[in-house]
Coordinates of C-alpha atoms in Angstrom, one line a residue:
X1 CA 41.1 -22.0 35.1
X2 CA 37.5 -21.4 34.0
X3 CA 35.3 -23.9 32.2
X4 CA 32.3 -23.1 30.1
X5 CA 29.4 -23.1 29.7
X6 CA 29.1 -21.7 33.3
X7 CA 26.5 -20.2 35.7
X8 CA 22.8 -19.6 35.1
X9 CA 20.7 -16.6 34.4
X10 CA 17.0 -16.4 33.5
X11 CA 14.7 -13.6 32.6
X12 CA 11.2 -14.0 34.1
X13 CA 8.8 -12.3 31.6
X14 CA 5.1 -12.0 31.3
X15 CA 5.4 -11.0 27.6
X16 CA 4.8 -14.0 25.4
X17 CA 6.4 -17.5 25.6
X18 CA 9.8 -17.9 27.0
X19 CA 12.5 -19.7 24.9
X20 CA 15.5 -21.4 26.5
X21 CA 19.0 -20.4 25.3
X22 CA 22.3 -21.8 26.5
X23 CA 25.5 -19.6 26.7
X24 CA 28.5 -21.5 25.4
X25 CA 32.1 -20.4 24.9
X26 CA 31.2 -18.3 22.0
X27 CA 28.9 -16.0 24.0
X28 CA 30.2 -12.5 24.3
X29 CA 28.8 -10.4 27.3
X30 CA 28.4 -6.7 27.0
X31 CA 30.8 -6.1 30.0
X32 CA 33.3 -8.2 31.9
X33 CA 34.2 -7.6 35.5
X34 CA 37.0 -9.6 37.1
X35 CA 37.1 -9.7 40.9
X36 CA 40.4 -10.3 42.7
X37 CA 41.8 -10.0 46.3
X38 CA 45.1 -8.3 46.5
X39 CA 47.1 -5.5 48.2
X40 CA 46.3 -2.0 47.1
X41 CA 47.4 1.4 48.4
X42 CA 44.5 3.6 49.7
X43 CA 44.7 6.5 52.1
X44 CA 48.5 6.1 51.6
X45 CA 48.5 2.7 53.3
X46 CA 48.5 -0.8 51.9
X47 CA 45.5 -3.0 52.5
X48 CA 44.5 -6.5 51.3
X49 CA 41.2 -5.7 49.5
X50 CA 38.7 -7.2 47.1
X51 CA 38.9 -5.2 43.9
X52 CA 37.1 -5.0 40.5
X53 CA 39.3 -5.2 37.5
X54 CA 42.2 -4.5 39.8
X55 CA 41.1 -1.0 40.9
X56 CA 39.1 0.8 43.5
X57 CA 36.6 2.2 42.7
X58 CA 35.9 -0.4 40.0
X59 CA 35.3 0.8 36.4
X60 CA 32.4 3.1 35.8
X61 CA 29.7 1.3 33.9
X62 CA 27.4 3.3 31.6
X63 CA 24.3 2.0 29.9
X64 CA 21.2 3.5 28.4
X65 CA 17.7 3.2 29.6
X66 CA 15.6 0.8 27.7
X67 CA 18.6 -1.6 27.1
X68 CA 19.1 -5.1 28.2
X69 CA 22.7 -6.0 28.9
X70 CA 24.7 -8.9 30.1
X71 CA 27.6 -8.4 32.6
X72 CA 29.9 -11.4 33.2
X73 CA 31.4 -11.3 36.7
X74 CA 34.4 -13.6 37.2
X75 CA 35.4 -14.6 40.7
X76 CA 39.2 -14.8 40.4
X77 CA 39.7 -15.2 44.1
X78 CA 40.9 -18.5 45.3
X79 CA 39.2 -18.8 48.7
X80 CA 36.2 -16.4 48.8
X81 CA 32.7 -16.5 47.4
X82 CA 31.2 -13.5 45.6
X83 CA 28.0 -11.9 44.4
X84 CA 27.4 -8.6 42.6
X85 CA 24.4 -6.4 43.5
X86 CA 23.2 -3.6 41.2
X87 CA 22.3 -1.1 43.9
X88 CA 19.1 0.8 43.1
X89 CA 18.0 -1.1 40.1
X90 CA 14.7 -3.0 40.2
X91 CA 15.3 -6.6 39.2
X92 CA 11.7 -7.6 39.2
X93 CA 12.1 -9.3 35.7
X94 CA 15.4 -10.8 36.6
X95 CA 15.3 -11.9 40.3
X96 CA 18.3 -14.3 40.0
X97 CA 20.4 -11.3 38.9
X98 CA 19.9 -9.3 42.1
X99 CA 22.9 -10.8 43.7
X100 CA 21.5 -10.8 47.2
X101 CA 22.4 -13.1 50.1
X102 CA 20.0 -16.0 50.7
X103 CA 17.2 -14.1 49.0
X104 CA 18.1 -15.1 45.4
X105 CA 21.8 -16.1 45.1
X106 CA 24.4 -15.9 47.8
X107 CA 25.5 -16.4 51.4
X108 CA 28.8 -16.6 53.2
X109 CA 28.2 -19.5 55.6
X110 CA 27.8 -22.3 54.8
X111 CA 28.4 -21.0 51.3
X112 CA 25.3 -21.8 49.3
X113 CA 24.6 -20.2 46.0
X114 CA 27.2 -17.5 45.4
X115 CA 29.8 -17.4 42.6
X116 CA 32.3 -19.9 43.9
X117 CA 36.1 -19.3 43.5
X118 CA 37.2 -19.8 39.9
X119 CA 33.7 -19.5 38.4
X120 CA 31.7 -16.7 36.8
X121 CA 28.1 -15.6 36.7
X122 CA 26.4 -13.7 33.9
X123 CA 24.0 -11.1 35.2
X124 CA 21.2 -10.0 32.9
X125 CA 20.2 -6.4 33.6
X126 CA 17.3 -4.5 32.0
X127 CA 17.2 -0.8 32.4
X128 CA 13.6 0.5 32.3
X129 CA 12.6 3.6 30.3
X130 CA 12.4 5.7 33.4
X131 CA 15.6 4.5 35.2
X132 CA 18.1 7.1 34.0
X133 CA 20.1 8.1 37.0
X134 CA 22.9 7.4 39.4
X135 CA 23.6 3.9 40.8
X136 CA 26.5 1.7 41.8
X137 CA 27.4 -2.0 42.0
X138 CA 29.0 -3.8 44.9
X139 CA 29.6 -7.3 46.3
X140 CA 26.9 -8.4 48.8
X141 CA 29.0 -10.9 50.6
X142 CA 30.3 -10.0 54.1
X143 CA 32.4 -6.8 54.2
X144 CA 33.6 -7.1 50.6
X145 CA 31.5 -4.1 49.5
X146 CA 33.8 -1.7 51.3
X147 CA 36.2 -2.0 48.3
X148 CA 34.5 -4.3 45.7
X149 CA 32.3 -1.6 44.1
X150 CA 32.0 1.0 41.4
X151 CA 29.7 3.6 39.8
X152 CA 26.9 2.6 37.5
X153 CA 25.3 5.3 35.4
X154 CA 22.1 4.9 33.3
X155 CA 21.8 7.6 30.6
X156 CA 18.7 8.9 28.9
X157 CA 17.9 7.9 25.4
X158 CA 16.9 11.5 24.8
X159 CA 18.0 14.8 26.3
X160 CA 18.0 15.0 30.1
X161 CA 15.5 17.3 31.7
X162 CA 18.2 19.6 33.0
X163 CA 20.9 21.3 30.9
X164 CA 24.6 21.0 31.9
X165 CA 28.0 21.1 30.3
X166 CA 29.6 18.1 31.8
X167 CA 29.5 15.5 34.6
X168 CA 31.7 14.7 37.5
X169 CA 31.5 11.8 40.0
X170 CA 32.1 12.1 43.7
X171 CA 32.4 8.5 44.9
X172 CA 32.5 8.3 48.7
X173 CA 33.9 5.3 50.4
X174 CA 35.5 4.2 53.7
X175 CA 39.0 2.9 54.3
X176 CA 39.7 0.5 57.2
X177 CA 43.2 -0.6 58.2
X178 CA 41.9 -4.1 59.1
X179 CA 41.0 -6.6 56.3
X180 CA 37.5 -7.7 55.4
X181 CA 38.0 -11.0 57.1
X182 CA 39.3 -9.5 60.3
X183 CA 36.4 -7.1 60.5
X184 CA 33.7 -9.8 59.7
X185 CA 35.1 -12.3 62.2
X186 CA 35.3 -9.6 64.9
X187 CA 31.7 -8.5 64.4
X188 CA 30.5 -12.1 64.8
X189 CA 32.8 -13.0 67.7
X190 CA 31.9 -13.6 71.3
X191 CA 33.2 -11.4 72.9
X192 CA 32.3 -8.9 70.2
X193 CA 35.1 -7.1 68.5
X194 CA 34.2 -3.8 66.9
X195 CA 35.7 -2.8 63.5
X196 CA 36.8 0.5 64.8
X197 CA 35.8 3.8 63.2
X198 CA 36.7 4.6 59.6
X199 CA 40.3 5.4 59.1
X200 CA 39.5 7.6 56.1
X201 CA 36.6 8.8 53.9
X202 CA 37.9 8.6 50.4
X203 CA 36.7 10.6 47.4
X204 CA 37.2 8.6 44.2
X205 CA 39.5 6.3 46.0
X206 CA 41.9 8.9 47.3
X207 CA 42.3 10.5 50.8
X208 CA 44.4 10.4 53.9
X209 CA 44.3 7.8 56.7
X210 CA 44.0 9.2 60.1
X211 CA 46.6 6.8 61.3
X212 CA 49.4 8.4 59.3
X213 CA 52.0 10.5 61.0
X214 CA 51.8 14.2 60.2
X215 CA 55.1 14.0 58.3
X216 CA 53.6 11.4 55.9
X217 CA 50.4 13.3 55.1
X218 CA 52.0 15.9 52.8
X219 CA 53.0 13.2 50.3
X220 CA 49.5 11.6 50.2
X221 CA 47.6 12.5 47.0
X222 CA 44.1 14.0 47.2
X223 CA 41.4 13.7 44.6
X224 CA 41.2 16.6 42.3
X225 CA 38.1 17.4 40.2
X226 CA 38.9 19.5 37.1
X227 CA 36.4 22.1 35.9
X228 CA 36.3 25.0 33.5
X229 CA 35.1 28.5 34.4
X230 CA 31.6 29.7 33.5
X231 CA 30.2 26.1 33.1
X232 CA 27.4 24.1 34.7
X233 CA 28.3 20.6 35.9
X234 CA 26.2 17.7 37.1
X235 CA 27.9 16.2 40.1
X236 CA 26.9 12.6 40.9
X237 CA 27.4 11.8 44.6
X238 CA 27.5 8.1 45.4
X239 CA 27.4 7.0 49.0
X240 CA 29.5 3.8 48.7
X241 CA 30.6 4.1 52.4
X242 CA 30.4 1.1 54.7
X243 CA 29.8 3.1 57.9
X244 CA 30.2 6.8 57.4
X245 CA 27.3 9.2 57.2
X246 CA 29.0 12.1 55.3
X247 CA 28.5 15.8 55.2
X248 CA 30.4 17.7 52.5
X249 CA 30.5 21.1 50.9
X250 CA 32.4 23.0 48.2
X251 CA 34.4 26.1 49.2
X252 CA 32.8 29.1 47.5
X253 CA 30.2 27.1 45.6
X254 CA 26.5 26.1 46.1
X255 CA 24.6 23.3 44.7
X256 CA 21.1 22.5 43.4
X257 CA 19.9 18.9 44.0
X258 CA 18.1 17.5 40.9
X259 CA 18.2 13.7 41.5
X260 CA 17.8 11.3 44.5
X261 CA 18.4 7.6 44.2
X262 CA 17.9 7.4 40.4
X263 CA 14.8 9.7 40.2
X264 CA 14.8 13.3 39.0
X265 CA 13.5 15.9 41.4
X266 CA 12.6 19.5 41.2
X267 CA 15.6 21.6 41.9
X268 CA 16.4 22.3 45.5
X269 CA 19.2 24.7 46.4
X270 CA 21.6 23.7 49.2
X271 CA 25.0 24.8 50.5
X272 CA 26.0 21.3 51.5
X273 CA 25.3 17.6 50.9
X274 CA 24.5 14.9 53.4
X275 CA 25.0 11.4 52.1
X276 CA 24.3 8.1 54.0
X277 CA 25.6 4.7 53.0
X278 CA 23.9 3.6 49.8
X279 CA 22.3 6.9 48.9
X280 CA 22.9 8.7 45.6
X281 CA 22.2 12.3 44.6
X282 CA 22.9 14.5 41.6
X283 CA 23.4 18.2 42.0
X284 CA 24.2 21.0 39.6
X285 CA 27.2 23.2 40.3
X286 CA 27.8 26.4 38.3
X287 CA 31.5 27.3 38.2
X288 CA 32.8 30.8 38.6
X289 CA 33.6 33.0 35.7
X290 CA 37.1 34.2 35.1
X291 CA 36.3 37.6 36.7
X292 CA 34.7 35.9 39.7
X293 CA 37.8 33.7 40.3
X294 CA 40.0 36.8 40.9
X295 CA 43.1 34.6 40.4
X296 CA 42.0 31.7 42.7
X297 CA 42.1 28.4 40.9
X298 CA 41.7 25.9 43.7
X299 CA 38.7 25.4 46.0
X300 CA 38.5 22.8 48.8
X301 CA 35.9 20.1 48.9
X302 CA 35.6 19.2 52.6
X303 CA 34.1 16.0 54.0
X304 CA 33.2 15.3 57.6
X305 CA 31.6 12.2 59.3
X306 CA 28.5 12.6 61.3
X307 CA 26.8 10.6 64.0
X308 CA 30.0 8.7 65.0
X309 CA 31.9 9.0 68.3
X310 CA 35.0 10.4 66.5
X311 CA 35.1 13.0 63.7
X312 CA 37.0 12.3 60.5
X313 CA 37.6 15.3 58.3
X314 CA 38.9 14.9 54.8
X315 CA 39.6 17.0 51.6
X316 CA 39.6 16.9 47.9
X317 CA 40.1 19.8 45.4
X318 CA 37.9 21.5 42.8
X319 CA 40.6 22.7 40.4
X320 CA 40.1 25.3 37.7
X321 CA 43.5 24.8 36.2
X322 CA 46.3 22.3 35.9
X323 CA 47.0 20.3 39.0
X324 CA 49.8 21.7 41.1
X325 CA 51.5 20.9 44.5
X326 CA 48.8 20.6 47.1
X327 CA 49.1 20.7 50.9
X328 CA 46.2 19.8 53.2
X329 CA 45.0 23.0 55.0
X330 CA 46.0 23.3 58.7
X331 CA 42.7 25.2 59.4
X332 CA 39.4 23.9 57.9
X333 CA 38.4 26.4 55.2
X334 CA 34.7 25.5 55.6
X335 CA 32.3 25.2 58.6
X336 CA 30.0 22.3 57.9
X337 CA 26.7 22.0 59.8
X338 CA 26.1 19.3 62.4
X339 CA 23.8 16.5 61.4
X340 CA 20.7 18.0 59.8
X341 CA 17.9 15.8 61.0
X342 CA 15.5 15.1 58.1
X343 CA 17.8 16.7 55.5
X344 CA 15.6 17.4 52.4
X345 CA 12.7 15.4 53.9
X346 CA 9.4 16.9 52.8
X347 CA 11.3 19.2 50.4
X348 CA 12.2 17.0 47.4
X349 CA 9.5 16.9 44.7
X350 CA 9.3 14.5 41.7
X351 CA 10.0 16.1 38.4
X352 CA 6.9 14.3 36.9
X353 CA 3.8 12.8 38.5
X354 CA 4.6 9.5 40.2
X355 CA 1.3 8.1 41.4
X356 CA 2.0 8.7 45.1
X357 CA -0.6 6.8 47.3
X358 CA -2.5 8.7 49.9
X359 CA -3.0 7.5 53.4
X360 CA -6.6 6.4 52.4
X361 CA -5.1 4.1 49.8
X362 CA -2.9 2.3 52.4
X363 CA -4.2 -1.3 52.9
X364 CA -1.9 -2.3 55.7
X365 CA 0.8 -0.9 57.9
X366 CA 4.0 -2.9 58.7
X367 CA 6.3 -1.8 61.4
X368 CA 9.9 -3.0 61.4
X369 CA 11.3 -2.4 64.9
X370 CA 15.1 -2.4 65.0
X371 CA 17.1 -2.8 68.2
X372 CA 20.7 -3.6 69.2
X373 CA 21.0 -6.5 71.6
X374 CA 24.2 -6.5 73.8
X375 CA 24.9 -9.8 75.3
X376 CA 28.6 -10.8 74.9
X377 CA 28.0 -10.6 71.2
X378 CA 26.2 -7.6 69.7
X379 CA 23.4 -8.2 67.2
X380 CA 20.8 -6.1 65.5
X381 CA 17.2 -7.4 65.4
X382 CA 14.1 -6.7 63.4
X383 CA 10.9 -7.3 65.4
X384 CA 13.0 -9.2 68.0
X385 CA 14.8 -11.5 65.6
X386 CA 18.3 -11.1 64.0
X387 CA 19.2 -12.1 60.4
X388 CA 21.2 -15.2 60.5
X389 CA 23.7 -16.1 57.7
X390 CA 22.9 -19.8 58.3
X391 CA 19.1 -19.4 58.0
X392 CA 17.4 -20.3 55.8
X393 CA 19.6 -23.2 54.6
X394 CA 18.6 -22.3 51.0
X395 CA 17.7 -19.0 49.4
X396 CA 14.0 -18.1 49.7
X397 CA 13.6 -18.1 46.0
X398 CA 14.9 -21.7 45.8
X399 CA 12.5 -22.8 48.6
X400 CA 9.6 -21.4 46.6
X401 CA 10.6 -23.4 43.6
X402 CA 11.0 -26.5 45.7
X403 CA 7.8 -25.9 47.6
X404 CA 9.8 -26.3 50.8
X405 CA 7.3 -25.0 53.4
X406 CA 10.1 -24.5 56.0
X407 CA 11.3 -21.5 54.0
X408 CA 8.0 -20.0 52.7
X409 CA 6.5 -17.3 54.9
X410 CA 2.8 -17.7 55.9
X411 CA 0.9 -14.6 55.0
X412 CA -1.9 -15.0 57.5
X413 CA 0.5 -15.6 60.4
X414 CA 2.5 -12.5 59.3
X415 CA -0.5 -10.2 59.2
X416 CA -1.6 -11.4 62.7
X417 CA 2.0 -10.8 63.9
X418 CA 2.3 -7.2 62.7
X419 CA 3.8 -8.1 59.3
X420 CA 6.6 -10.5 60.0
X421 CA 6.4 -14.3 59.9
X422 CA 8.6 -15.3 62.8
X423 CA 9.1 -18.8 61.5
X424 CA 10.8 -17.7 58.3
X425 CA 11.8 -14.2 59.5
X426 CA 10.3 -12.7 56.3
X427 CA 7.7 -10.1 55.5
X428 CA 5.2 -11.4 52.9
X429 CA 2.7 -9.2 51.0
X430 CA 0.2 -9.8 48.2
X431 CA 0.3 -8.1 44.8
X432 CA -2.2 -5.2 44.8
X433 CA -1.6 -4.2 48.4
X434 CA -0.5 -0.7 49.3
X435 CA 1.8 -1.0 52.3
X436 CA 3.0 1.7 54.7
X437 CA 6.3 0.5 56.0
X438 CA 7.5 2.1 59.2
X439 CA 11.1 1.5 60.3
X440 CA 11.1 2.3 64.0
X441 CA 14.4 3.0 65.8
X442 CA 14.5 1.9 69.5
X443 CA 16.9 2.0 72.3
X444 CA 19.4 -0.8 72.6
X445 CA 19.5 -3.1 75.6
X446 CA 22.1 -0.7 76.8
X447 CA 19.9 2.3 75.9
X448 CA 22.1 3.5 73.0
X449 CA 20.7 4.7 69.6
X450 CA 22.4 4.7 66.2
X451 CA 21.8 6.1 62.8
X452 CA 20.9 3.7 59.9
X453 CA 20.8 4.0 56.1
X454 CA 18.0 1.7 55.0
X455 CA 18.1 0.2 51.5
X456 CA 15.2 -1.6 49.7
X457 CA 15.9 -4.0 46.9
X458 CA 13.4 -4.8 44.2
X459 CA 11.4 -1.6 43.9
X460 CA 11.7 2.1 44.8
X461 CA 9.5 3.2 47.7
X462 CA 7.7 6.5 48.3
X463 CA 9.6 8.2 51.1
X464 CA 7.0 9.9 53.4
X465 CA 9.4 11.4 55.9
X466 CA 10.9 10.8 59.3
X467 CA 10.6 12.1 62.8
X468 CA 11.3 11.6 66.5
X469 CA 9.6 9.2 68.9
X470 CA 6.8 7.0 67.6
X471 CA 5.3 7.2 64.2
X472 CA 1.9 8.9 64.1
X473 CA 0.2 8.3 60.7
X474 CA -2.3 11.1 60.9
X475 CA 0.1 13.7 62.1
X476 CA 2.5 12.8 59.3
X477 CA -0.3 12.9 56.8
X478 CA -1.0 16.4 57.9
X479 CA 2.7 17.3 57.4
X480 CA 2.6 15.7 53.9
X481 CA -0.3 18.1 52.9
X482 CA 0.8 20.0 49.8
X483 CA 3.9 17.9 49.3
X484 CA 4.6 15.3 46.6
X485 CA 7.0 12.6 48.0
X486 CA 9.7 11.2 45.7
X487 CA 10.7 7.6 45.2
X488 CA 13.8 6.4 46.9
X489 CA 15.7 3.2 47.5
X490 CA 17.9 4.3 50.4
X491 CA 16.9 6.7 53.2
X492 CA 18.2 7.6 56.6
X493 CA 16.7 6.4 59.9
X494 CA 18.0 9.2 62.2
X495 CA 18.6 9.1 65.9
X496 CA 17.3 12.2 67.6
X497 CA 19.2 11.5 70.8
X498 CA 22.2 9.3 71.6
X499 CA 20.6 7.4 74.5
X500 CA 17.1 6.5 75.7
X501 CA 15.5 3.7 77.7
X502 CA 16.0 0.2 76.4
X503 CA 13.3 -0.6 73.9
X504 CA 12.0 3.0 73.9
X505 CA 11.1 4.5 70.5
X506 CA 13.8 6.9 69.3
X507 CA 12.8 7.9 65.8
X508 CA 11.2 6.6 62.7
X509 CA 11.3 6.5 58.9
X510 CA 8.2 5.8 56.8
X511 CA 7.8 4.5 53.3
X512 CA 4.8 3.6 51.1
X513 CA 4.9 1.0 48.4
X514 CA 2.4 -0.3 45.8
X515 CA 3.0 -4.0 45.5
X516 CA 3.2 -4.5 41.8
X517 CA 6.4 -6.6 41.3
X518 CA 6.4 -10.1 42.7
X519 CA 9.6 -11.5 44.0
X520 CA 12.0 -12.0 46.9
X521 CA 13.8 -8.8 47.9
X522 CA 16.2 -7.8 50.6
X523 CA 15.7 -4.8 52.9
X524 CA 18.7 -3.9 55.1
X525 CA 20.8 -1.3 56.7
X526 CA 23.5 -0.3 54.3
X527 CA 26.0 0.2 57.1
X528 CA 28.0 -2.9 56.3
X529 CA 28.8 -3.6 59.9
X530 CA 25.2 -3.4 61.0
X531 CA 24.2 -5.6 58.0
X532 CA 26.7 -8.3 59.0
X533 CA 25.5 -8.1 62.6
X534 CA 21.9 -9.0 61.7
X535 CA 20.2 -5.8 60.4
X536 CA 18.5 -7.2 57.3
X537 CA 15.5 -9.2 56.4
X538 CA 13.5 -10.3 53.3
X539 CA 10.2 -9.2 51.7
X540 CA 8.3 -11.9 49.8
X541 CA 6.0 -10.1 47.4
X542 CA 3.2 -12.1 45.8
X543 CA 2.0 -15.6 46.1
X544 CA 4.1 -18.5 44.9
X545 CA 2.3 -18.6 41.6
X546 CA 3.0 -14.8 41.1
X547 CA 6.7 -15.3 41.7
X548 CA 7.3 -18.6 39.8
X549 CA 6.6 -17.4 36.3
X550 CA 8.8 -20.0 34.8
X551 CA 8.5 -23.8 35.3
X552 CA 11.1 -25.5 37.5
X553 CA 12.9 -27.4 34.7
X554 CA 13.8 -24.1 33.0
X555 CA 15.5 -22.7 36.2
X556 CA 16.9 -26.0 37.5
X557 CA 20.4 -24.9 37.4
X558 CA 19.7 -22.0 39.9
X559 CA 18.3 -24.4 42.5
X560 CA 21.7 -26.1 43.3
X561 CA 24.9 -24.5 44.4
X562 CA 27.2 -24.3 41.4
X563 CA 24.4 -25.1 38.9
X564 CA 22.4 -28.2 38.1
X565 CA 25.3 -30.3 36.9
X566 CA 27.5 -30.4 40.0
X567 CA 27.0 -31.9 43.5
X568 CA 28.3 -30.2 46.6
X569 CA 30.8 -33.1 46.9
X570 CA 32.1 -32.5 43.4
X571 CA 32.4 -28.8 44.0
X572 CA 34.4 -29.4 47.1
X573 CA 37.1 -31.1 45.0
X574 CA 37.1 -28.5 42.2
X575 CA 34.2 -29.3 39.9
X576 CA 33.5 -26.2 37.7
X577 CA 30.7 -27.3 35.4
X578 CA 28.1 -24.6 36.1
X579 CA 25.6 -24.2 33.3
X580 CA 25.0 -20.9 31.6
X581 CA 21.3 -20.4 30.7
X582 CA 19.1 -17.4 30.0
X583 CA 15.6 -16.9 29.0
X584 CA 14.7 -14.7 26.0
X585 CA 11.2 -13.7 24.7

């Protein structure tokens, strides 16, 4: 049973005076999402999964740029906490709506500041005038994001820059036979228990588990995407996988990439797509004419995993006519390339000028060195320290409001330490700085290397490329000559070999970022296993005064688990009196 008024939301705005409003039972949000945990059939197998509105993927949400919308998320689970993250959206004006662990809202242990069971939270989302593009939403608690997710599309208020006749979504996700709890507990156990490789890469929630007997595969439905001949379609590819780095292609069809992570690009032709966890692309596909079809009405869409010890190969269908009986091919109809290191790096161009900062404008370089530590347990560290779900004891944003020095990073110490304040395990920066952020892959204590899909919350970054070995700023600047990097929020840190010496540099990814939006933002690997195992950290952009634009009394309900009207003791016995507040200008 839910009691209102519930939860808290606030808009931090620099435009005029803020006015406090309270949501009561009469408030009607623009969208309602209800999250449950239940058995669902995926990959022709039953799995206990966290779902949005009872389905996977969750419902597609469509809004228009320039709008402000409220989304109410109910946690209908009886024993699990929840948050919802709006992947790729800048939440600078709405930091409490980012739905990120320990940065602004949630954690899993010891359970501070998420949406508790039998409560809800109203997320205030504002879609900027230049944010039209492809996004998705997902839980940011533990391994829930493997199934608690769905597409989020922001449409233009005017005509899009490319013409097409229709849209289709290719929603890529992983299926694991084990439950979220089993996987999360194994990843944190000593001795370490690996989740195992994906049992299926699903397209739009459909596919075939590799654990099925051959006799069962023929009855397992595949995704079909219907098209008409002689048309041009915008395919939106969403990398909602937990682990899998996916290569895919369309039999008999080529593509032209026009969007990367919510930003339009100049058209780049390609015969295949390569999508890491968290990445999104749009590509135009021109269907064949009736004469070109020559009677063929079905074409295979083939997916294959890359950079994993075992290969998963899956299929869907591009169908020009009514769906008919389908059998999985015994021989792959397509030959997909091996991992293309640096796929589309240095090739994508923004469709419009984007104020890309040159190397001369960079005020400071921050290197985030990632390494896997094998010692009974397996953890991922950044600059020698892993992310801990129990640290800090309160979200960083709450510490700022409470002036708790234990959770506030020291800028001077961080600069002297290469960018990271070890005491708080955070990377601070001042508004006005132009950072060059280098994510450096290094050999594990066992010498192994892995591929990572790095995601930045809060603001899109200028992606300035990737390469083997150690980052060389001047060599890369020469390679950038004549290019115009695009803004991204999720890019791949490749491995250029599978094994090297422990601690040796084995590849890098570089970003640039103008610090214009104060706030507390996560940066993490979007491979969910790696994230749970410690591969995430926090950026704190701006001084305390920059971030805290509203006085403490107006956000008081955010600063306590469950809102300002309940104590932890009361919550433990079922108190559900969260307040619902938002700020309007």
